[in-house]
Short mmCIF file of C-alpha atoms in Angstrom, two decimals:
data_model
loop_
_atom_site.label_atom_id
_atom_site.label_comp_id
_atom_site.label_asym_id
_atom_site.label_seq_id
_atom_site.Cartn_x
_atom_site.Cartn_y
_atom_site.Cartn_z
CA UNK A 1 107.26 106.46 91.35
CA UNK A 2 104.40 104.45 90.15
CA UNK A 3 101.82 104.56 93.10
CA UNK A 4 98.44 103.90 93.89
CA UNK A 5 96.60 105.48 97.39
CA UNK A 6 93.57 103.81 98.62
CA UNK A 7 90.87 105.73 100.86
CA UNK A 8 90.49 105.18 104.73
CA UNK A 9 88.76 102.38 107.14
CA UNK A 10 85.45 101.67 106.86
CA UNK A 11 82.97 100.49 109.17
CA UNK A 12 79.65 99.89 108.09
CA UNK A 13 76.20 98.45 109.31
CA UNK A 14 74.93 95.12 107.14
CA UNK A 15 72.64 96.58 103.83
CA UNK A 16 75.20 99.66 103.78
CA UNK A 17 77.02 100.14 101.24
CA UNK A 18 80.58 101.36 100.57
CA UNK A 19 82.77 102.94 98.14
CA UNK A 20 86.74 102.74 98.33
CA UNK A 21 88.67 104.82 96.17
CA UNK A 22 92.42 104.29 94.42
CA UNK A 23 94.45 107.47 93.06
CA UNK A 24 97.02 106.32 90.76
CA UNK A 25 100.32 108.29 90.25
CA UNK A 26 103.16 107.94 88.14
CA UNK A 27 101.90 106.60 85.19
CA UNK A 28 99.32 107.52 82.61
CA UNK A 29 96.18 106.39 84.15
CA UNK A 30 94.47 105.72 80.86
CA UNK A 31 96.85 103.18 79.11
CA UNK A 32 96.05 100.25 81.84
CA UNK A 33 93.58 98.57 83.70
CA UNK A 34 92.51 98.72 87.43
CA UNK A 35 91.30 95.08 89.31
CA UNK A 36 89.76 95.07 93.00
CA UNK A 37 91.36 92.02 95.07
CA UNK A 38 89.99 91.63 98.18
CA UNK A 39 90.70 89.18 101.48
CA UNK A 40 88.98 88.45 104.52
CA UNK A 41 90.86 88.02 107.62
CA UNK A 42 93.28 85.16 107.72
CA UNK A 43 91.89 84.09 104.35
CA UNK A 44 93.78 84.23 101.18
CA UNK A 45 93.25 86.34 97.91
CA UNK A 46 89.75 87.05 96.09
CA UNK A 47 89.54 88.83 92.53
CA UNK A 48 86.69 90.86 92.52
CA UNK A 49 86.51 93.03 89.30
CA UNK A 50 88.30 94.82 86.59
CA UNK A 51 87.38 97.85 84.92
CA UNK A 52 90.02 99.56 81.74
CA UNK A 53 90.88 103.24 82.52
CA UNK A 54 90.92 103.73 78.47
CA UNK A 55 87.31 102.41 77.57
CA UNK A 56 85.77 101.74 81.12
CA UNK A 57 84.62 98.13 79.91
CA UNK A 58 84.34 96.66 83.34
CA UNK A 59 84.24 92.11 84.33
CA UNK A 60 82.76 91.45 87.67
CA UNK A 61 83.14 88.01 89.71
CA UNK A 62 80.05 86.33 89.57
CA UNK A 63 79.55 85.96 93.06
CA UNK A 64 79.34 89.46 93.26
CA UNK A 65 77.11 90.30 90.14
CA UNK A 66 74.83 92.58 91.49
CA UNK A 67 75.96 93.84 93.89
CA UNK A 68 79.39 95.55 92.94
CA UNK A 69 80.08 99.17 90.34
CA UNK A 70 83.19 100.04 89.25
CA UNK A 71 83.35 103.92 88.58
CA UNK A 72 86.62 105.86 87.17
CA UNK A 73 87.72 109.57 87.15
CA UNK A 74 90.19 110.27 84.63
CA UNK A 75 90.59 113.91 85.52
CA UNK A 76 92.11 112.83 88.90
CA UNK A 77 93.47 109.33 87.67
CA UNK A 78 91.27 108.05 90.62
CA UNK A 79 88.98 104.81 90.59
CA UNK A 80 86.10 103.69 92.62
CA UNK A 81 84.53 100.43 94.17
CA UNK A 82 81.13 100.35 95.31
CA UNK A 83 79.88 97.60 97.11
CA UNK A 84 76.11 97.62 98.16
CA UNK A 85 73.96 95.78 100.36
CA UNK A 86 77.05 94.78 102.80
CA UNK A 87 77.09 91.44 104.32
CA UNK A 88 79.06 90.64 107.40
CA UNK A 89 81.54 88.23 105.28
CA UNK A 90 82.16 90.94 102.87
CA UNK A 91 84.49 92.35 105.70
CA UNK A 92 87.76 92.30 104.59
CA UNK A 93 90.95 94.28 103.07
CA UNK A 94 89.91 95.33 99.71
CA UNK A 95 93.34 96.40 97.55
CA UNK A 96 93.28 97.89 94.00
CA UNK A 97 96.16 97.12 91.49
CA UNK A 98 97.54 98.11 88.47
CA UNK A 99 96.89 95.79 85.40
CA UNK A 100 98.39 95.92 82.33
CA UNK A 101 95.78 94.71 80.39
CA UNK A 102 93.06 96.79 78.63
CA UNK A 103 91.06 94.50 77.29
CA UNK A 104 90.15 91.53 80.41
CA UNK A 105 91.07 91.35 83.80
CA UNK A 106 94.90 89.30 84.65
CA UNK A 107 98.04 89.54 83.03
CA UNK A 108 99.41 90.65 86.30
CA UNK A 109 98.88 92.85 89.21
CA UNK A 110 101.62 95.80 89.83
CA UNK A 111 101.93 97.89 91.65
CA UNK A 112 99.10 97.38 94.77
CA UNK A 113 97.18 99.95 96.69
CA UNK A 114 97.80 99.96 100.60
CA UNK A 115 94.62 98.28 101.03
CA UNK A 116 91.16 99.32 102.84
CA UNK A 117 90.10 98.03 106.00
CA UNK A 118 86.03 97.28 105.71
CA UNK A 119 84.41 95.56 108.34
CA UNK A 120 80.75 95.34 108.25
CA UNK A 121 79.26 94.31 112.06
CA UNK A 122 75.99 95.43 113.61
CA UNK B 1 86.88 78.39 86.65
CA UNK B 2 90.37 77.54 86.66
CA UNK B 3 91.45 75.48 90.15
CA UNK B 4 94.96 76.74 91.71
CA UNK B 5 96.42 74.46 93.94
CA UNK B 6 99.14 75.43 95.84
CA UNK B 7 101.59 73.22 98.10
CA UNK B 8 102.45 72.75 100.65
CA UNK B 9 100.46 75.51 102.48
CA UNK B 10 102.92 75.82 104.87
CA UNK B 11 106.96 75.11 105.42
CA UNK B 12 109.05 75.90 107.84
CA UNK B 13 112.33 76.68 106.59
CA UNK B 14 116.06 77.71 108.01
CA UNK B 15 118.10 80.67 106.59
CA UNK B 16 120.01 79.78 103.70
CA UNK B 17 117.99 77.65 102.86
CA UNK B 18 116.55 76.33 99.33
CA UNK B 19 112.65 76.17 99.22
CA UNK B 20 110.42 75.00 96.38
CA UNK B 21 106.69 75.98 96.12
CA UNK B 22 104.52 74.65 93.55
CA UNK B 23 101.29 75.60 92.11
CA UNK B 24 98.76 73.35 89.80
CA UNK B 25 96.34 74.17 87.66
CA UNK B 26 93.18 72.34 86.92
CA UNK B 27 94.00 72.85 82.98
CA UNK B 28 96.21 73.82 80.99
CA UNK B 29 97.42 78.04 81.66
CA UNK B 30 100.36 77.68 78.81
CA UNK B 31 102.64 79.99 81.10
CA UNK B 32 100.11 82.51 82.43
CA UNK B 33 101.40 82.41 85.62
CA UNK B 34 102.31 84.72 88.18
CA UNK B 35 103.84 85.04 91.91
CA UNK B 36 103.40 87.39 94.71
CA UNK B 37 105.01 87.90 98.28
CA UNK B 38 102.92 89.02 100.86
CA UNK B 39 104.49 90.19 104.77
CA UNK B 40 101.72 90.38 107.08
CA UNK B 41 99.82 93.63 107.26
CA UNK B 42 101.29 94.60 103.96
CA UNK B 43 99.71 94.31 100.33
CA UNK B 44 101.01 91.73 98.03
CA UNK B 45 104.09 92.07 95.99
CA UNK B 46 104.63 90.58 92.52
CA UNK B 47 107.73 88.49 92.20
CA UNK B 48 107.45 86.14 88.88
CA UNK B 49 105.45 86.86 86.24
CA UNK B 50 104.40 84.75 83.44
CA UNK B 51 105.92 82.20 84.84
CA UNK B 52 109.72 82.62 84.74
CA UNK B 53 110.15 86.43 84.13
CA UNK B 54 111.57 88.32 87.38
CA UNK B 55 109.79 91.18 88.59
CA UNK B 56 112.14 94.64 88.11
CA UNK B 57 113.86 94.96 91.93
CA UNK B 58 113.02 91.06 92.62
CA UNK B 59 116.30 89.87 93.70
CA UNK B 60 117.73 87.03 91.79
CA UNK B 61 117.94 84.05 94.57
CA UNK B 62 113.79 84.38 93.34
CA UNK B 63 112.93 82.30 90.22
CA UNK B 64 109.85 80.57 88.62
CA UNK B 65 109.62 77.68 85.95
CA UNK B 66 106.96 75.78 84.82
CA UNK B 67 104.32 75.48 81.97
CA UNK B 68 100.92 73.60 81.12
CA UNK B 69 99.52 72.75 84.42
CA UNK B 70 102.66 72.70 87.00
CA UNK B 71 104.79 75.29 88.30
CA UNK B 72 107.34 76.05 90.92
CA UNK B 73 109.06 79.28 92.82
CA UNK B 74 112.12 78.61 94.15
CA UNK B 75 114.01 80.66 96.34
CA UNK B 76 117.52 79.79 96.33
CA UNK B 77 118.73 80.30 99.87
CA UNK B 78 116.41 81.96 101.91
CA UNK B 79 116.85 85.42 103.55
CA UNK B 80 115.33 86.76 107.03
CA UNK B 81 112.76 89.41 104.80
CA UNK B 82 111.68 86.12 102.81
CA UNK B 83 109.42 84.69 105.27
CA UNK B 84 106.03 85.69 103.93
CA UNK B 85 102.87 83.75 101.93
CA UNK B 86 103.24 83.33 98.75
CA UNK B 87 100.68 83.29 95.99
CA UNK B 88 100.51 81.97 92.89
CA UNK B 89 97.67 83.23 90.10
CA UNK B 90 96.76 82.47 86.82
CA UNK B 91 95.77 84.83 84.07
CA UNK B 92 94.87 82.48 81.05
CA UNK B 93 91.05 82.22 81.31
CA UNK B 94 89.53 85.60 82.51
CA UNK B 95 87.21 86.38 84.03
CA UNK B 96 87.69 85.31 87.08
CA UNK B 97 91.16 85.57 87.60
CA UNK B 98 92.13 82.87 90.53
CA UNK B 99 94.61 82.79 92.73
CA UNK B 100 96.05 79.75 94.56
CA UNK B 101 95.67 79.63 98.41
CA UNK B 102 99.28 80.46 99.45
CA UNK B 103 102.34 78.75 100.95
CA UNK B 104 103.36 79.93 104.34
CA UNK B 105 107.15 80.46 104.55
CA UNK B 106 107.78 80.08 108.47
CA UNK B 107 111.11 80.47 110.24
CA UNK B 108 112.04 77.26 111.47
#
């Protein structure tokens, strides 16, 4: 089945940075896109960025501009979010999903990754 | 940036019930429009996507209309495993995809 398996908790110190990963299965990696949704706690959902799996083209939020990378490895149908310079509101679940679009972020989001815990607290 | 504005953001709401929640946009989205469930502790689910089309494995009490700037999920009688928030999100004008803030769906 289609799948995607996101990397572990994270806790990190404010300035740190992270990276989360997402291995897709089940599909051929490099006929969609991959966006980065994230949401604090109790708060609803923020799109973050987009990157295709066939060209790498990648949209960031603005908000984030800056501060975020989106990386791909085809040869293990895995993608990567970096975020750098960690604040403490930038704690939060941070989910990867499949998009069918290769060319901008949206159409729609299926199927999700689990989800990674990242709190940032001194 | 387009605005999505959901109501109401939360209902309570018996078993069997039928519940309507709608989402506006702050333009036009044509029917770019899509709908996820989310349980608590889980990642969201899509349900509707542009706008009326059911998800594969959605059951079929779930539906979505709406075009232009208003739109509605219904769920025609509501089921113990519906209570969840629901989203709504837009996919017109990207960057940045927006969501809407989500609908509550409480037992009452």
């Amino acid at each position: 089945q289609i799948q995607l398996v996101q990397s572990g908790t994270e806790v990190k110190r404010p300035g740190a940075s992270v990276r989360v990963s997402c291995k897709a299965s089940g599909y051929t990696f490099t006929t969609y896109g991959i966006s980065w949704v994230r949401q604090a706690p109790g708060q609803g959902l923020e799109w973050m960025a987009w990157m295709s799996a066939n060209n790498h083209n990648t949209n960031y939020a603005q908000n984030l501009q800056g501060r975020v990378t989106l990386t791909t490895d085809t040869s293990t149908s895995t993608a990567y979010l970096e975020l750098r310079n960690l604040k403490s509101d930038d704690t939060a679940v941070y989910y990867c999903a499949r998009d069918p679009s290769l060319v901008a972020p949206g159409n729609w989001f299926d199927p999700w990754g689990q989800g990674t815990l990242v709190t940032v607290s001194s | 940036d387009i605005l999505m504005t959901q109501s109401p953001s939360s209902l309570s709401a018996s078993v069997g019930d039928r519940v309507t929640i709608t989402c506006r946009a702050s333009q036009s989205i044509r029917k770019d429009l899509n709908w996820y469930q989310q349980k608590p502790g889980k990642a969201p689910k899509l349900l509707i996507y542009a706008a009326s089309s059911l998800q594969s494995g959605v059951p079929s009490r779930f539906s979505g209309s709406g075009s232009g700037t208003d739109f509605t999920l219904t769920i025609r009688s509501l089921q113990p495993e519906d209570f969840a928030t629901y989203y709504c999100q837009q996919s017109y004008s990207t960057p940045p995809v927006t969501f809407g803030g989500g609908t509550k769906v409480e037992i009452k």
